[in-house]
XYZ file of C-alpha atoms in Angstrom:
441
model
C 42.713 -11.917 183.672
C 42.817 -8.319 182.713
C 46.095 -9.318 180.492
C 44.646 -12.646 178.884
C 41.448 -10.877 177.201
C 43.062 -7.583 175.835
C 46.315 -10.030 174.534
C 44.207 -10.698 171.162
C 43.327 -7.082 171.065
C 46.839 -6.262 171.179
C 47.672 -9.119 168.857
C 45.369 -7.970 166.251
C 46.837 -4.267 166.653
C 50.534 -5.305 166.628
C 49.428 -7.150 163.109
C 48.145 -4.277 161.529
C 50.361 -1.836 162.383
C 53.460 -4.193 161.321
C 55.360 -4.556 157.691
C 53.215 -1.396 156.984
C 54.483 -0.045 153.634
C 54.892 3.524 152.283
C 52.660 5.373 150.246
C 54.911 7.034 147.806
C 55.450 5.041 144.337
C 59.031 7.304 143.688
C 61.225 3.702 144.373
C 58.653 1.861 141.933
C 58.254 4.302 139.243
C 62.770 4.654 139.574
C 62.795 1.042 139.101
C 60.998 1.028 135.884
C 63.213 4.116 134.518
C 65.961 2.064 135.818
C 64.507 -0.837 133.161
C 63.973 1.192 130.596
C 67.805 2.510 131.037
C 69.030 -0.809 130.550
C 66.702 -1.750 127.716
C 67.504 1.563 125.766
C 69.683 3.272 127.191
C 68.012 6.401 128.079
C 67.001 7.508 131.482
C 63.607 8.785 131.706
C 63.161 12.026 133.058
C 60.135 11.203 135.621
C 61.311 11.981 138.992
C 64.205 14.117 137.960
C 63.436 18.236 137.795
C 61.296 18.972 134.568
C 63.301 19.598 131.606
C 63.431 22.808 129.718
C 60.774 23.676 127.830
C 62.431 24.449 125.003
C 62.520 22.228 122.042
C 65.837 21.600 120.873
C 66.621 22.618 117.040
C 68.737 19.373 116.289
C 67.448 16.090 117.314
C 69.263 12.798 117.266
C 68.015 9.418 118.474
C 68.639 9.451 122.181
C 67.202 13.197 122.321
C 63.579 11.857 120.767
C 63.449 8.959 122.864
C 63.826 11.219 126.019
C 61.791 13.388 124.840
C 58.789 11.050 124.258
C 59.551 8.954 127.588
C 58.839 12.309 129.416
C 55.636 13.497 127.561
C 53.639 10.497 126.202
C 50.336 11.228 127.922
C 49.667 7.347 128.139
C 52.925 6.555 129.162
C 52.222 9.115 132.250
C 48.996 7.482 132.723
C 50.753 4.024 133.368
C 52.835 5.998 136.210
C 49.609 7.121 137.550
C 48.565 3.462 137.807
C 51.380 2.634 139.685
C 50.666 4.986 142.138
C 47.146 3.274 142.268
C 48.539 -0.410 142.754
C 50.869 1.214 145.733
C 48.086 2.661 147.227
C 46.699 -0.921 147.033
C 49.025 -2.860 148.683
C 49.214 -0.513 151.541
C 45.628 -0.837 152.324
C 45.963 -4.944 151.250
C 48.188 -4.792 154.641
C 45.620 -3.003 156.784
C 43.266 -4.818 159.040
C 39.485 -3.765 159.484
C 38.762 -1.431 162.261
C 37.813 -2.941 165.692
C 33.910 -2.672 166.123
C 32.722 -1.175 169.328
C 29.259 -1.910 170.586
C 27.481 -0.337 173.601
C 24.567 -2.199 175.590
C 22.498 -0.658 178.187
C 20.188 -2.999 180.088
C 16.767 -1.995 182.387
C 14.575 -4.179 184.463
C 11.135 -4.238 182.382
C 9.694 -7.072 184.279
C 8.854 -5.446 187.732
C 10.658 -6.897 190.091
C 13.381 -4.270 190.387
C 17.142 -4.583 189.706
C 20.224 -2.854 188.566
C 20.174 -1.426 185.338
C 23.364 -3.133 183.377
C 25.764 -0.697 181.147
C 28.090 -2.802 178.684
C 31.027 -2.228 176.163
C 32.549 -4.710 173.848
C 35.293 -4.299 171.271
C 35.924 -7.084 168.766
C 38.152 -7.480 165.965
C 38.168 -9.758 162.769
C 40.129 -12.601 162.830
C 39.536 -13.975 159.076
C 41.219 -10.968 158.124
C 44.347 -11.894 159.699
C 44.290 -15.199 158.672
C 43.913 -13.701 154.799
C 46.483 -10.560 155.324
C 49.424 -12.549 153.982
C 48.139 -13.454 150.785
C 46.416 -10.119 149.973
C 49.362 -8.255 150.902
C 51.204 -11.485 148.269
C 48.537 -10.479 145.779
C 48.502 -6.599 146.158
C 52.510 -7.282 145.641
C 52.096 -8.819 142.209
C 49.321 -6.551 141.069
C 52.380 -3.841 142.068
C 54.966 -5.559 140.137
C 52.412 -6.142 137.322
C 51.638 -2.608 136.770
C 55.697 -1.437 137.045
C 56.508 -4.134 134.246
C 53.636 -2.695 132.007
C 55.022 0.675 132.452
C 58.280 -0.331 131.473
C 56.528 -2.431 128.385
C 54.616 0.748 127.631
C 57.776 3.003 127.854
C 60.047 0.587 125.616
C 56.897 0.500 123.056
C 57.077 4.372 123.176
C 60.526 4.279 122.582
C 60.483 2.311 119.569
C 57.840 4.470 118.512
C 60.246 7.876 118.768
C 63.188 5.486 116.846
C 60.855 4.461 114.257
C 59.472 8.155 113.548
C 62.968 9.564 114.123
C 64.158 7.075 111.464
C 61.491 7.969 109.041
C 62.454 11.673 109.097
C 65.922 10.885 108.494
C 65.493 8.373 105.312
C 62.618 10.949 104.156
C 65.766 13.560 104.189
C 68.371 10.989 102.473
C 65.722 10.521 99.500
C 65.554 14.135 98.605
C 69.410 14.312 98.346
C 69.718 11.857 94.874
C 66.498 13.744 93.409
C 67.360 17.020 94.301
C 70.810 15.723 92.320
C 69.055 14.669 89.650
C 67.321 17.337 89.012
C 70.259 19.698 88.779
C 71.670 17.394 86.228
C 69.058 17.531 84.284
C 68.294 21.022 84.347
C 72.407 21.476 83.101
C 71.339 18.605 80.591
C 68.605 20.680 78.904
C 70.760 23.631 78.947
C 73.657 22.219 77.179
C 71.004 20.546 74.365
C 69.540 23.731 74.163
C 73.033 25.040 72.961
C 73.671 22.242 70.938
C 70.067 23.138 69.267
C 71.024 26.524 68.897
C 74.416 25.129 66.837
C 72.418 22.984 64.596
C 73.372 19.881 66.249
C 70.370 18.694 68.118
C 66.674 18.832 67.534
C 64.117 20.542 69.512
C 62.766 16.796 70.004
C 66.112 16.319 72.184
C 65.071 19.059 74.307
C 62.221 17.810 75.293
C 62.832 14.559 76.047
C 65.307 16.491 78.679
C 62.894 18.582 80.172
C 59.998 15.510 80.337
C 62.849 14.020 82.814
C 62.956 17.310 84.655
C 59.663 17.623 85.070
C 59.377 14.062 86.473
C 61.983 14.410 88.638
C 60.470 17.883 89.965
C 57.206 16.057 90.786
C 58.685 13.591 92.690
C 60.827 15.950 94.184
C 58.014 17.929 95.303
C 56.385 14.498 96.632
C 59.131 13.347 98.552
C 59.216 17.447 100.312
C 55.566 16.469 101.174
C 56.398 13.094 102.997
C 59.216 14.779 104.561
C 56.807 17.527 105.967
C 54.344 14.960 106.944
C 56.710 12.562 108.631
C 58.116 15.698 110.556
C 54.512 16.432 112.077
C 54.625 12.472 112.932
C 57.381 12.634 114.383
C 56.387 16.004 116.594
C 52.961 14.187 117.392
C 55.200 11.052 119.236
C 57.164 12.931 121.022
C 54.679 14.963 122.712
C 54.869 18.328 120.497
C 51.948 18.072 117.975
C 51.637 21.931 117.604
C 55.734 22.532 117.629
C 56.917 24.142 114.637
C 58.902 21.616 112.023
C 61.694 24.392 111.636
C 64.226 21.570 113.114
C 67.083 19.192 111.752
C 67.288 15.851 112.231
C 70.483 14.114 112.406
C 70.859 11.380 110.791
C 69.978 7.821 111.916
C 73.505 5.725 113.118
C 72.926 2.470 111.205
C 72.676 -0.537 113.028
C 75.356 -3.338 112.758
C 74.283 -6.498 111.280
C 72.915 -8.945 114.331
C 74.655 -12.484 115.018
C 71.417 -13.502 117.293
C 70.390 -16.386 115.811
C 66.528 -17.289 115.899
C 66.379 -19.568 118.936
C 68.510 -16.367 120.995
C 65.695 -14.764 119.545
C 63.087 -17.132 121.102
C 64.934 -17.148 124.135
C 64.830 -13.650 124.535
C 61.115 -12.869 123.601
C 60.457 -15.425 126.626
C 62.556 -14.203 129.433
C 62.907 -10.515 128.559
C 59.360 -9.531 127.350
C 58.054 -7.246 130.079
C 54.537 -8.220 129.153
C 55.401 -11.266 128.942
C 56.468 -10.887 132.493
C 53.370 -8.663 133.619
C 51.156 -11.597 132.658
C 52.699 -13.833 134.960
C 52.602 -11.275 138.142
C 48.755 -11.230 137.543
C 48.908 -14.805 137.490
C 50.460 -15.047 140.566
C 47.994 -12.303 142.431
C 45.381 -14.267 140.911
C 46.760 -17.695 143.001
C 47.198 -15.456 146.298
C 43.652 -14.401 145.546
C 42.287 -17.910 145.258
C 44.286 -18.746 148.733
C 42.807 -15.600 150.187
C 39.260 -16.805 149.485
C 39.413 -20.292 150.678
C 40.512 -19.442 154.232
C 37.653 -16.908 154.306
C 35.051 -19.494 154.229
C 34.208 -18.551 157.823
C 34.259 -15.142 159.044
C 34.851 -14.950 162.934
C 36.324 -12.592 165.380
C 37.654 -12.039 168.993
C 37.544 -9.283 171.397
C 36.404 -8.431 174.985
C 33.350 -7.470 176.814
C 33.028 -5.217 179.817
C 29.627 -4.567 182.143
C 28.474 -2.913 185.258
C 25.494 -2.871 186.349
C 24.132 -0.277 189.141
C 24.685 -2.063 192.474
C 28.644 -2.057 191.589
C 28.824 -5.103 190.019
C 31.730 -5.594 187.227
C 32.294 -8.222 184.539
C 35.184 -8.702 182.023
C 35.510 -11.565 180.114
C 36.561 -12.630 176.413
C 33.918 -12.931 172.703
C 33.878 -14.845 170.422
C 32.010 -14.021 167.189
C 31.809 -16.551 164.435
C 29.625 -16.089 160.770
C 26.964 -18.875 160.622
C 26.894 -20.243 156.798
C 23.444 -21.011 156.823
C 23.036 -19.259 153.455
C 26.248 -18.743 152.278
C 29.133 -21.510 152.087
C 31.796 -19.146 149.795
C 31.409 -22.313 147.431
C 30.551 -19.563 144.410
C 32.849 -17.026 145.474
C 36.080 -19.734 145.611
C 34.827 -21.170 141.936
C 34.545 -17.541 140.202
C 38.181 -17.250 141.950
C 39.563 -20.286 140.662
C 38.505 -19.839 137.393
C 39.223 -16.648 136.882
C 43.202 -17.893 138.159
C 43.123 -20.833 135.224
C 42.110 -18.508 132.926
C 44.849 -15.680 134.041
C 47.492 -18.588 134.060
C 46.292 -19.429 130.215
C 46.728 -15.487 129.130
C 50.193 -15.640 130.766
C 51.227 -18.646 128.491
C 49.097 -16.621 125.557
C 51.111 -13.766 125.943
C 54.392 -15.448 126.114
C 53.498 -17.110 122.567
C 52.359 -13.940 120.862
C 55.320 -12.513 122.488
C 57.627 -15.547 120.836
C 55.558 -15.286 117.222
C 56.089 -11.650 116.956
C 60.173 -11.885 117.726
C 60.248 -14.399 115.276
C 58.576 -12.859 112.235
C 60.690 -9.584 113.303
C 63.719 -12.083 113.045
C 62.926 -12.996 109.403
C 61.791 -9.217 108.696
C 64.986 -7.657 109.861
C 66.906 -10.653 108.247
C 65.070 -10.306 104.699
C 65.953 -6.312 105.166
C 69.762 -7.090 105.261
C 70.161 -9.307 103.146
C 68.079 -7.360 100.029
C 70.098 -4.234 101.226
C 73.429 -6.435 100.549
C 72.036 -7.385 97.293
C 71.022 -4.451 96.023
C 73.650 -1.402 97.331
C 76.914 -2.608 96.517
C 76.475 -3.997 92.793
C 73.739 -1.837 91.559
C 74.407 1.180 93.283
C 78.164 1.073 91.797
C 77.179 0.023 88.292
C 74.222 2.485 87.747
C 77.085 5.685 88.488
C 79.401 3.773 86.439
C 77.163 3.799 83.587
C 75.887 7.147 84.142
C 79.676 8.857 84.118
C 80.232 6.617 80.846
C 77.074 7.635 79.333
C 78.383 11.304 80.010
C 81.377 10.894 78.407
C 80.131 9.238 74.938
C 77.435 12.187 75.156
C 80.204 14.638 75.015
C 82.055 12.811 72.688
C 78.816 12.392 70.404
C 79.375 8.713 69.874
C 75.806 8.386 72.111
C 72.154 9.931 71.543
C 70.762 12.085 74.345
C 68.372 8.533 75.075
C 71.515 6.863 76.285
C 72.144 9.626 78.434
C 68.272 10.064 79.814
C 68.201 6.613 80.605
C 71.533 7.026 82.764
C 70.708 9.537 84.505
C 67.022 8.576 85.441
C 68.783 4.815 86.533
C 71.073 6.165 88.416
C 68.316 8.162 90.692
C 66.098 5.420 90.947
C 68.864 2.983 91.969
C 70.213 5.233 94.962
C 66.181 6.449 95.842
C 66.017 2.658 96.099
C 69.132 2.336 98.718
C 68.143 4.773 100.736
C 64.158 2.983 100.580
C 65.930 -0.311 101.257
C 68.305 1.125 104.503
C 65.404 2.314 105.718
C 63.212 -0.791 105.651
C 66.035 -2.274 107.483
C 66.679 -0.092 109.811
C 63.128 -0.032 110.973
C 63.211 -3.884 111.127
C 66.099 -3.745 113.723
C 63.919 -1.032 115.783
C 60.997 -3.518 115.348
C 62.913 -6.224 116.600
C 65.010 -4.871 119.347
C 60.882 -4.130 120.416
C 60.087 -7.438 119.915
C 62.742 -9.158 122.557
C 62.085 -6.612 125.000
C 65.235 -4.504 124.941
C 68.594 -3.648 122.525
C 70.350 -6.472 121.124
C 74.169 -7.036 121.008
C-alpha cells in the first residue's frame, strides 16, 4: 500500500530530476564562434584567454575583424543573452516543488475524542504533462538567441571590413594627388625658368600654381577623410580613444563572383541566420501554444498521512484537481495562438527582407564591377598616355602650358576616380557576402 501511494511521488521526482541540462552556455556560445568561423573565417576570441592588450601597429583584414568580434559591446551583450536563454531552458525542465500541508484536528463539539495530526505532500501533475514542450520551446528560444549572435557577429564583421576598406581606399586616393602635386610644383618651377629666359609669361605661371593650389586643397581634404575614417574605423573595433598612429594594409581585392542571382536567392533563404532565428521563435511559439492547451486543467497527486491520539493511522492517496468555474484558459490559448500566427508571418517577413536585400546587393556589387571594367582599363591607360605626350610636346614647345595643365589635372582625376570606383566595389562584395549570410565562392 505503502509502495502504491509514494510511486507518483517518486514518479514526479524521477521526472524532474531527469534530462536535466547544464548551466554553463561555453558549448552554445563555441557553436556560434564555430559559425562565425565558417562564415568569415575568423575565430572569435570569446572563450579563449583574453588577448593582449596591445593594439597592433599594422592592421589587415582578418586582424580588424578579430578585433571587433572580441570587443563590440553589443555583440557581448548577445553572449550575455545566451547565457539568459540557457538559464531558461534549465528551469523550462524543472518541475514545481511538492507542496506540503499540515492539519491538526481537536474535538470542539464536547463529546470527547482524539485529537487528529495530518501531513500531505502533493505534486503538480499539469506540469508534467506540459514539461516536454516547454523544455521544446525553451530549446528554440536557445537556438534563437545563438543564431542572432552569430547574425550580430557576421553584421559586426562586415562592419570592421567595410571601415577597414574605407581606410585603405582613403590611403590609395592620397597617392595620385600627392603625385600630382609634385608635378605640378616641378611644373611651376620649370615655367618660372622659362619666364626668367623670356620664353613664358608670368600668366603661364599662374595658371601652374592655380592647379597647385587646387590640388593642395584637395590634398588636404582627402588627409581629413583619411583621419576621420581612421577614428571610424578605431570606434568599430572597440578602440574609440586609441591613437590613429597605425598602418593599414591594404585591402586584397575580391575576385569577380560567378553566383548568379537565383544562387543568390537561394542563399539569402537557407543561410541567413536571422532568417533562421525567426523560424526557432516560430517554433517555441508552436511548443508554447501546445503547452497551453494541455494546461486547461490544473490537477495534482500526492499522499496523505494522519494519526490521531488513540493510535490510530491512515495513509492513503490525493487527488487535487483546479475547478474552472471562472477560468476555462479559452483567453490564455487565443493570445497564444495568435501570437504563434503572427511569429510564423515575421519568420516568412524576415526571409523576404532577407531575399530583397541579397538581391539589390546582387545588382549593387554587379553595377560596381562592371563600371570599374569600364572605366580602369581604357581611361586609366589613355589619360597617362596623354599626359607623357603632353610632356613631351611641352618640352619640345610644339604645345602651350594649357595642353599640359589639362594633362596633368586628367590624369589625377581619372586614377582618384579608380581608386573611388574599386572602392565602391569592394564595399559592394562586403555588403553582399553580408547579405547571404556568409563569404561567397
Amino acid at each position: 500500500m505503502r509502495t502504491l501511494v509514494w510511486m507518483p511521488i517518486a514518479l514526479l521526482s524521477a521526472a524532474a530530476l531527469s534530462g536535466c541540462k547544464s548551466l554553463d552556455p561555453r558549448p552554445d556560445i563555441a557553436q556560434s564562434a564555430a559559425t562565425i568561423q565558417s562564415r568569415t573565417g575568423v575565430l572569435p576570441a570569446w572563450l579563449g584567454p583574453k588577448p593582449d592588450a596591445a593594439f597592433p601597429d599594422r592592421l589587415d583584414e582578418t586582424t580588424v575583424v578579430a578585433i571587433a568580434l572580441r570587443h563590440d559591446v553589443r555583440l557581448l551583450q548577445e553572449l550575455q543573452r545566451i547565457a539568459e536563454a540557457r538559464a531558461d531552458l534549465v528551469q523550462s525542465g524543472l518541475l514545481p516543488n511538492p507542496v506540503l500541508a499540515l492539519d491538526l484536528g481537536f474535538p470542539i463539539d464536547g463529546s470527547g475524542g482524539a485529537t487528529k495530526i495530518g501531513v500531505g505532500l502533493t505534486a503538480q501533475l499539469t506540469a508534467l504533462l506540459t514539461r516536454g514542450d516547454r523544455m521544446s520551446a525553451a530549446d528554440a528560444e536557445l537556438r534563437a538567441r545563438v543564431l542572432e549572435c552569430s547574425e550580430r557577429a557576421l553584421e559586426t564583421a562586415a562592419r570592421a571590413r567595410t571601415a577597414h576598406a574605407q581606410v585603405s581606399f582613403a590611403e590609395a586616393a592620397l597617392r595620385p594627388i600627392r603625385e600630382a602635386a609634385e608635378d605640378a610644383q616641378r611644373s611651376v618651377d620649370q615655367v618660372r625658368q622659362r619666364v626668367a629666359a623670356g620664353e613664358d609669361t608670368s600668366l603661364e605661371v599662374n595658371r601652374q600654381r592655380l592647379l597647385l593650389a587646387k590640388l593642395q586643397a584637395e590634398l588636404a581634404e582627402r588627409e581629413s577623410t583619411l583621419e576621420t575614417r581612421k577614428r571610424e574605423l578605431l570606434a568599430r573595433v572597440g578602440w574609440p580613444c586609441h591613437s590613429t598612429a597605425f598602418e593599414v594594409i591594404d585591402a586584397t581585392p575580391s575576385a569577380s563572383s560567378t553566383t548568379t542571382e537565383d544562387e543568390i536567392i537561394d542563399l539569402a533563404r537557407t543561410q541567413r541566420l536571422d532568417v533562421a532565428a525567426a523560424r526557432e521563435v516560430a517554433r517555441a511559439a508552436v511548443h508554447r501554444l501546445s503547452s497551453e492547451r494541455k494546461s486547461r486543467l490544473d490537477f495534482g497527486a500526492g499522499a496523505n498521512f494522519e494519526r490521531t491520539d488513540d493510535g490510530r493511522r491512515e495513509l492513503g492517496p490525493s487527488v487535487t484537481v483546479g475547478l474552472p468555474i471562472f477560468d476555462w484558459g479559452d483567453a490564455r490559448i487565443a493570445k497564444a495562438d495568435a501570437e504563434t500566427g503572427r511569429l510564423v508571418l515575421e519568420a516568412g517577413r524576415v526571409e523576404q527582407d532577407a531575399v530583397l536585400e541579397a538581391r539589390l546587393a546582387f545588382i549593387s556589387e554587379r553595377t560596381a564591377r562592371e563600371q570599374l571594367s569600364r572605366y580602369e582599363g581604357p581611361v586609366g591607360t589613355l589619360a597617362a598616355t596623354n599626359l607623357d605626350l603632353a610632356r613631351r610636346a611641352f618640352s619640345a614647345g610644339q604645345a602651350d602650358l594649357t595642353v599640359l595643365l589639362e594633362a596633368q589635372q586628367q590624369r589625377a582625376e581619372a586614377r582618384v576616380k579608380i581608386v573611388e570606383l574599386r572602392e565602391r566595389a569592394a564595399l559592394a562584395h562586403i555588403e553582399l557576402e553580408r547579405a547571404v549570410g556568409g563569404k561567397l565562392n
